[in-house]
PDB file of C-alpha atoms in Angstrom:
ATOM      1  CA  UNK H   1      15.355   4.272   1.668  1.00  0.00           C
ATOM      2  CA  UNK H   2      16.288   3.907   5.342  1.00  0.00           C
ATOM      3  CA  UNK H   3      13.746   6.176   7.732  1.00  0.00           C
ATOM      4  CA  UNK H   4      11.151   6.916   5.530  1.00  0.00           C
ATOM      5  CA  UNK H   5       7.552   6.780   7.018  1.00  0.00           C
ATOM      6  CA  UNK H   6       5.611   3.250   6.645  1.00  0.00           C
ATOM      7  CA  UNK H   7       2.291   3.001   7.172  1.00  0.00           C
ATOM      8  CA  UNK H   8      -0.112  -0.028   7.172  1.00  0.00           C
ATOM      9  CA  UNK H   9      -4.039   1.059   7.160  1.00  0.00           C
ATOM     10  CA  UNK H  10      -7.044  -1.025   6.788  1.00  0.00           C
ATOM     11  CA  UNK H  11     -10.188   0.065   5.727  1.00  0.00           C
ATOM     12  CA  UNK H  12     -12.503   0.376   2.945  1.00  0.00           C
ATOM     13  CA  UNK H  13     -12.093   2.041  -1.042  1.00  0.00           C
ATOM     14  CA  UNK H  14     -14.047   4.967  -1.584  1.00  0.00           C
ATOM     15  CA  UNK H  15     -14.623   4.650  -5.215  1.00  0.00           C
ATOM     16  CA  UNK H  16     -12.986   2.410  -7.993  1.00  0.00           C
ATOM     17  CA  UNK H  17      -9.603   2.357  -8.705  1.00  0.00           C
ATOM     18  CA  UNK H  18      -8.469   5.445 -11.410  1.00  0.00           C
ATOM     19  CA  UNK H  19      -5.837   3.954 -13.738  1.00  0.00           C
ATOM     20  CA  UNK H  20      -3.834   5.964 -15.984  1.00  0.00           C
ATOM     21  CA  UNK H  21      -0.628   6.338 -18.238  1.00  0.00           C
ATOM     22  CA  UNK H  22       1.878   9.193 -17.256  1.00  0.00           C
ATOM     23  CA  UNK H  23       3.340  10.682 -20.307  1.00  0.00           C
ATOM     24  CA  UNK H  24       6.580   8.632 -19.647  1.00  0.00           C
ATOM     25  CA  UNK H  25       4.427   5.392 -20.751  1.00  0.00           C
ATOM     26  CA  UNK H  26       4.303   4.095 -16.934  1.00  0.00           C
ATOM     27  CA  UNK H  27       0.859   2.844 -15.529  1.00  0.00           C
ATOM     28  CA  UNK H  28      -0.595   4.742 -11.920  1.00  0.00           C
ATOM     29  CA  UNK H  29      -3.778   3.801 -10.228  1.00  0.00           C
ATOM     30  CA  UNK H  30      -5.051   5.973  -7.347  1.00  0.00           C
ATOM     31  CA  UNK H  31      -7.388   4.866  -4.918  1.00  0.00           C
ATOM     32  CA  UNK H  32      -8.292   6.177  -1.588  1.00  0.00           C
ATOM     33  CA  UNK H  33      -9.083   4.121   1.243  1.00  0.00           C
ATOM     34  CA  UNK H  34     -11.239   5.064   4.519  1.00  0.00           C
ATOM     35  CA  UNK H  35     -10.465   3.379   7.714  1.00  0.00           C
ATOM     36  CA  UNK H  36     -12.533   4.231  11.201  1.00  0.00           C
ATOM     37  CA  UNK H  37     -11.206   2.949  13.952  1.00  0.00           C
ATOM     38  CA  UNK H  38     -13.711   1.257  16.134  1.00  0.00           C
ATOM     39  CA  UNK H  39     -14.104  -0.190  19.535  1.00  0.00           C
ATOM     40  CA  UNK H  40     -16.946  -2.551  21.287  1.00  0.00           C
ATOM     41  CA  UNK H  41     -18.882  -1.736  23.613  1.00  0.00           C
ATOM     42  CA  UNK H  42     -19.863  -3.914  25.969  1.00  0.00           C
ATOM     43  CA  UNK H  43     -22.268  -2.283  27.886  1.00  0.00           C
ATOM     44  CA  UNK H  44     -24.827  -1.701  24.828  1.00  0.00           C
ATOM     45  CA  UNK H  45     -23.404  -4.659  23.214  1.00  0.00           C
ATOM     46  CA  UNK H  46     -22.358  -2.552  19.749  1.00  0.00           C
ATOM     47  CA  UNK H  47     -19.785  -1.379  18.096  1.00  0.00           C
ATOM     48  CA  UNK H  48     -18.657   2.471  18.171  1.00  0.00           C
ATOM     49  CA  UNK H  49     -16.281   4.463  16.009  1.00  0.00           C
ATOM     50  CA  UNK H  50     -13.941   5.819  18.457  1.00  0.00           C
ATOM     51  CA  UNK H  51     -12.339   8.801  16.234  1.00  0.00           C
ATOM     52  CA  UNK H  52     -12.860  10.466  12.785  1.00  0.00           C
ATOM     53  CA  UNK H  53     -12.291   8.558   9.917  1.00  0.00           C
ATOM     54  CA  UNK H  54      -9.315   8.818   8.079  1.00  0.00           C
ATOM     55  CA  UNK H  55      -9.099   9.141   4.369  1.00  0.00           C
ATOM     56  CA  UNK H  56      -5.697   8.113   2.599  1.00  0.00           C
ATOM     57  CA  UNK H  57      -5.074   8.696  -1.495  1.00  0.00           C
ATOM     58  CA  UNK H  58      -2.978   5.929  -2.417  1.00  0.00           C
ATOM     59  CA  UNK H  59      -0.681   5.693  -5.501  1.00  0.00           C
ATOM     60  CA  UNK H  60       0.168   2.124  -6.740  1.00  0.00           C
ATOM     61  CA  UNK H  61       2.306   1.787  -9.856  1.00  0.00           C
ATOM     62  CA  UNK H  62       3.451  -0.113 -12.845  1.00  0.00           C
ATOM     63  CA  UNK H  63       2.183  -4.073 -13.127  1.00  0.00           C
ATOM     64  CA  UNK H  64       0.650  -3.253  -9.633  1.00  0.00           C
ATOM     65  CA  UNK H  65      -1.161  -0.554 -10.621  1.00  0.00           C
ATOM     66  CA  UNK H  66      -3.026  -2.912 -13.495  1.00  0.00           C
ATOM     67  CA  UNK H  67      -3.471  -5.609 -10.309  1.00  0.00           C
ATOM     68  CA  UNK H  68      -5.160  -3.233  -8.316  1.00  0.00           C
ATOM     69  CA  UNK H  69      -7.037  -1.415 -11.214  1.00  0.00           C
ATOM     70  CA  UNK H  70      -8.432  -5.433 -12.458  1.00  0.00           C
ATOM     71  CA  UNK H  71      -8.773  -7.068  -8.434  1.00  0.00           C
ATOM     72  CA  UNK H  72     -10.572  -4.067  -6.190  1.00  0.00           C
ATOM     73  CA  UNK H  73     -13.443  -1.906  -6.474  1.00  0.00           C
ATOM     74  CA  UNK H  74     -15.677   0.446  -4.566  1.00  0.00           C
ATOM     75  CA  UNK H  75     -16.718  -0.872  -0.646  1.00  0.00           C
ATOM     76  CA  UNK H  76     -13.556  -3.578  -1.336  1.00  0.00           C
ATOM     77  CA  UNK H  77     -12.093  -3.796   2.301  1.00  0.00           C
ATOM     78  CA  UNK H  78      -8.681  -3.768   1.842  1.00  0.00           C
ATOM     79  CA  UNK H  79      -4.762  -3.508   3.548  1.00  0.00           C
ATOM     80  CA  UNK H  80      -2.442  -1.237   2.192  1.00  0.00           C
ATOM     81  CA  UNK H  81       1.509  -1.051   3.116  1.00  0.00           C
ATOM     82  CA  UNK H  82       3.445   1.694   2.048  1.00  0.00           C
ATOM     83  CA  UNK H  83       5.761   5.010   2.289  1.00  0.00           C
ATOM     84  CA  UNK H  84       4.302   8.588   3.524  1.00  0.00           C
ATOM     85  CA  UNK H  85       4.983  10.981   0.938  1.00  0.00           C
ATOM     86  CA  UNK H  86       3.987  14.489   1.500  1.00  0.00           C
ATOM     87  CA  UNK H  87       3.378  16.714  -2.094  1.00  0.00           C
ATOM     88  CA  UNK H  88       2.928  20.153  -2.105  1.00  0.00           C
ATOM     89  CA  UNK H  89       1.186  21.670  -5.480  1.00  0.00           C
ATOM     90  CA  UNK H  90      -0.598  25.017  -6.453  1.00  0.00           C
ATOM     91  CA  UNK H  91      -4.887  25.391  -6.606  1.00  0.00           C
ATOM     92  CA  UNK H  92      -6.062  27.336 -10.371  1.00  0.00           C
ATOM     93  CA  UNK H  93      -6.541  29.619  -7.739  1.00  0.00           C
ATOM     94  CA  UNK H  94      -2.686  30.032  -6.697  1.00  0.00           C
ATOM     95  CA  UNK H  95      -2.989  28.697  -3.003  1.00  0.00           C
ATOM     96  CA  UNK H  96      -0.356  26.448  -1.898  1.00  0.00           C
ATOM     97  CA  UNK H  97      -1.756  23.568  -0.615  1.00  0.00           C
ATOM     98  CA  UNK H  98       0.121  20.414   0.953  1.00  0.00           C
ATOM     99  CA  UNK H  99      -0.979  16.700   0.871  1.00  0.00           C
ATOM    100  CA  UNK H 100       0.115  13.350   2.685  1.00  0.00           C
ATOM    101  CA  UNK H 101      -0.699  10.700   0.464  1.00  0.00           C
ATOM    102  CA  UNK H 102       0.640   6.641   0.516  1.00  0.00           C
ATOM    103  CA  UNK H 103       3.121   5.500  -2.430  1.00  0.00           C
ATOM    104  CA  UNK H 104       1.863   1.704  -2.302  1.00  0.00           C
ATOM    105  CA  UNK H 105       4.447  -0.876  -1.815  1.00  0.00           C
ATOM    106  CA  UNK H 106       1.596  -3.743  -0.732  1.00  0.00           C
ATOM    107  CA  UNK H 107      -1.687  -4.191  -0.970  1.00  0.00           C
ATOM    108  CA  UNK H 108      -4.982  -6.865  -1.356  1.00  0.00           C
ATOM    109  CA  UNK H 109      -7.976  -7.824  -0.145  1.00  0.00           C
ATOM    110  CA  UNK H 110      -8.655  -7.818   3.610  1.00  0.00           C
ATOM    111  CA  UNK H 111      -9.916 -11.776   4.372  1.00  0.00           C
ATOM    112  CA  UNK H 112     -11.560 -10.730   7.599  1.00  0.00           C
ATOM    113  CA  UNK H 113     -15.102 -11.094   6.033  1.00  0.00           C
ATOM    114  CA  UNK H 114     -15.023 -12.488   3.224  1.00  0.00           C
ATOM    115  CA  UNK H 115     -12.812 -15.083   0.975  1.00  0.00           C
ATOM    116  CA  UNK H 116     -10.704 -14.526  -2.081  1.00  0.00           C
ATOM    117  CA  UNK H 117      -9.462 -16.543  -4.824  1.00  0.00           C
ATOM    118  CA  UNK H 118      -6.406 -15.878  -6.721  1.00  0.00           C
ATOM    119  CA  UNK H 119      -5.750 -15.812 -10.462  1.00  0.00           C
ATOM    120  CA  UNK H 120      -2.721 -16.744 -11.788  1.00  0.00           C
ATOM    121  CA  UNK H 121       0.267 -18.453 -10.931  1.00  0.00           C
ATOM    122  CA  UNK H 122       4.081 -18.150 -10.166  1.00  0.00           C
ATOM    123  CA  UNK H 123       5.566 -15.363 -12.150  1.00  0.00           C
ATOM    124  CA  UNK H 124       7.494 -16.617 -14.522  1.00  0.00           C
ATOM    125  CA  UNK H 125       9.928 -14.133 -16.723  1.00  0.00           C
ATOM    126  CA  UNK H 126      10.980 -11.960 -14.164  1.00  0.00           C
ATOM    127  CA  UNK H 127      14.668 -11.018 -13.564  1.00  0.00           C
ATOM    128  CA  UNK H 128      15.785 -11.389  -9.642  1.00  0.00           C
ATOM    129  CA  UNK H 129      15.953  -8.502  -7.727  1.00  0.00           C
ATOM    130  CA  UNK H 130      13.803  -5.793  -5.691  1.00  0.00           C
ATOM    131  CA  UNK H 131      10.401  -3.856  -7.310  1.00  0.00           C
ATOM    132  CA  UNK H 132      13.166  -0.905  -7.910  1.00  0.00           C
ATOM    133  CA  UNK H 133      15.480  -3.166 -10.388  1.00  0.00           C
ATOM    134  CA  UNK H 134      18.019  -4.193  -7.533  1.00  0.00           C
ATOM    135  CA  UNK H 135      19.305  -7.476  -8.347  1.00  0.00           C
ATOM    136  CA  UNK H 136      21.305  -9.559  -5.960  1.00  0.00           C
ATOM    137  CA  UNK H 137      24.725  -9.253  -6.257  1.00  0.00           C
ATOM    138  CA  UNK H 138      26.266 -12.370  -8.470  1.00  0.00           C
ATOM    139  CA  UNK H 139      29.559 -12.972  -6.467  1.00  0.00           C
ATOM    140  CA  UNK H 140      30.345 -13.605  -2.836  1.00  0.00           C
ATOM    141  CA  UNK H 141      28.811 -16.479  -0.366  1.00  0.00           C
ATOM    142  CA  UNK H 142      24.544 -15.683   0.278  1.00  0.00           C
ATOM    143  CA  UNK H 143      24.580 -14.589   2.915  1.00  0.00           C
ATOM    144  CA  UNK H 144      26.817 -12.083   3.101  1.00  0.00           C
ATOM    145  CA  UNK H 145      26.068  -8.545   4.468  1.00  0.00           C
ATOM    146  CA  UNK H 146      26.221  -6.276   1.382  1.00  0.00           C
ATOM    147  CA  UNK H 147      23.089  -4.282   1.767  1.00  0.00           C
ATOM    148  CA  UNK H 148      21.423  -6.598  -0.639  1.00  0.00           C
ATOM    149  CA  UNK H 149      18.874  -9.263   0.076  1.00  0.00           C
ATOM    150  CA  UNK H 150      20.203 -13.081   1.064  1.00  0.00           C
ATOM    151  CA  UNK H 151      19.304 -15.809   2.342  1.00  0.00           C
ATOM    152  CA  UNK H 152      21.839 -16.327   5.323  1.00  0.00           C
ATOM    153  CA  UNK H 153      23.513 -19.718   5.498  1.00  0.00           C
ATOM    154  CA  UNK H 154      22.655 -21.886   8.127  1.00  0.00           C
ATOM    155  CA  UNK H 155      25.437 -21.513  10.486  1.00  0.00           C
ATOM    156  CA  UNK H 156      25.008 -17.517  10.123  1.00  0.00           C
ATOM    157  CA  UNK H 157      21.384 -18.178  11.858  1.00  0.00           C
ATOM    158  CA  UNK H 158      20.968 -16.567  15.466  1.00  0.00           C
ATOM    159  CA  UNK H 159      19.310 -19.573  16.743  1.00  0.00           C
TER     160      UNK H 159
END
């Protein structure tokens, strides 16, 4: 959806990933990640956290849940993409309380200090289209401005 709130943080998981089944039968891993921003200082030669750290629950779903759930663990530094949802529930206690949390669109390993290899290959299997089932539309030139995804044809380049 257009003007929704997208957020990129990097930073470290707090604990392993929680996977689990919703009664529907889909697959959700939570995971929260804590980034500190930090700045060098030059005079003492060190590095300094320059504000509190920020903690962010993150909610990844379906085959990426099980990615995340088998790939990261606890300390993993990490870079999550995603949407800003804000949920508002009830404590046993009956105080409303209101979270910001981070529906997961990306996410991996951060290969700042350290090196990764990948398992797998190409997906094979998988009908075209967006995460959210939205296939590209069968008729008309590529290319074409119809709110779905294209490649645009050469002369429709702006260079």
């Amino acid at each position: 959806m257009a003007g929704e709130p997208v957020i990129t943080v990097v930073g470290n998981l707090t604990d392993d990933p929680d996977i689990r089944t919703t009664p529907s039968g889909d697959t959700v891993t939570h995971f929260t990640v804590a980034s500190t921003p930090r700045t060098f200082d030059r005079r003492s030669n060190e590095w300094r956290d320059s504000a509190e750290t920020l903690f962010l629950r993150c909610s990844a779903w379906r085959q990426e849940a099980e990615h995340v759930a088998e790939s990261l663990t606890r300390g993993t530094r990490v870079i999550v993409q995603g949407r800003l949802r804000q949920r508002t529930f009830e404590t046993r206690q009956g105080e409303k309380r209101t979270v910001v949390e981070c529906e997961v669109d990306e996410v991996g390993p951060s290969l700042r200090f350290t090196s990764a290899t990948l398992a797998g290959g190409p997906r094979t299997g998988v009908p075209a289209g967006d995460r959210f089932g939205a296939a590209p539309a069968a008729d008309g030139p590529p290319g074409r401005d119809d709110g779905e995804r294209h490649a645009p044809r050469e002369s429709e380049l702006p260079f």
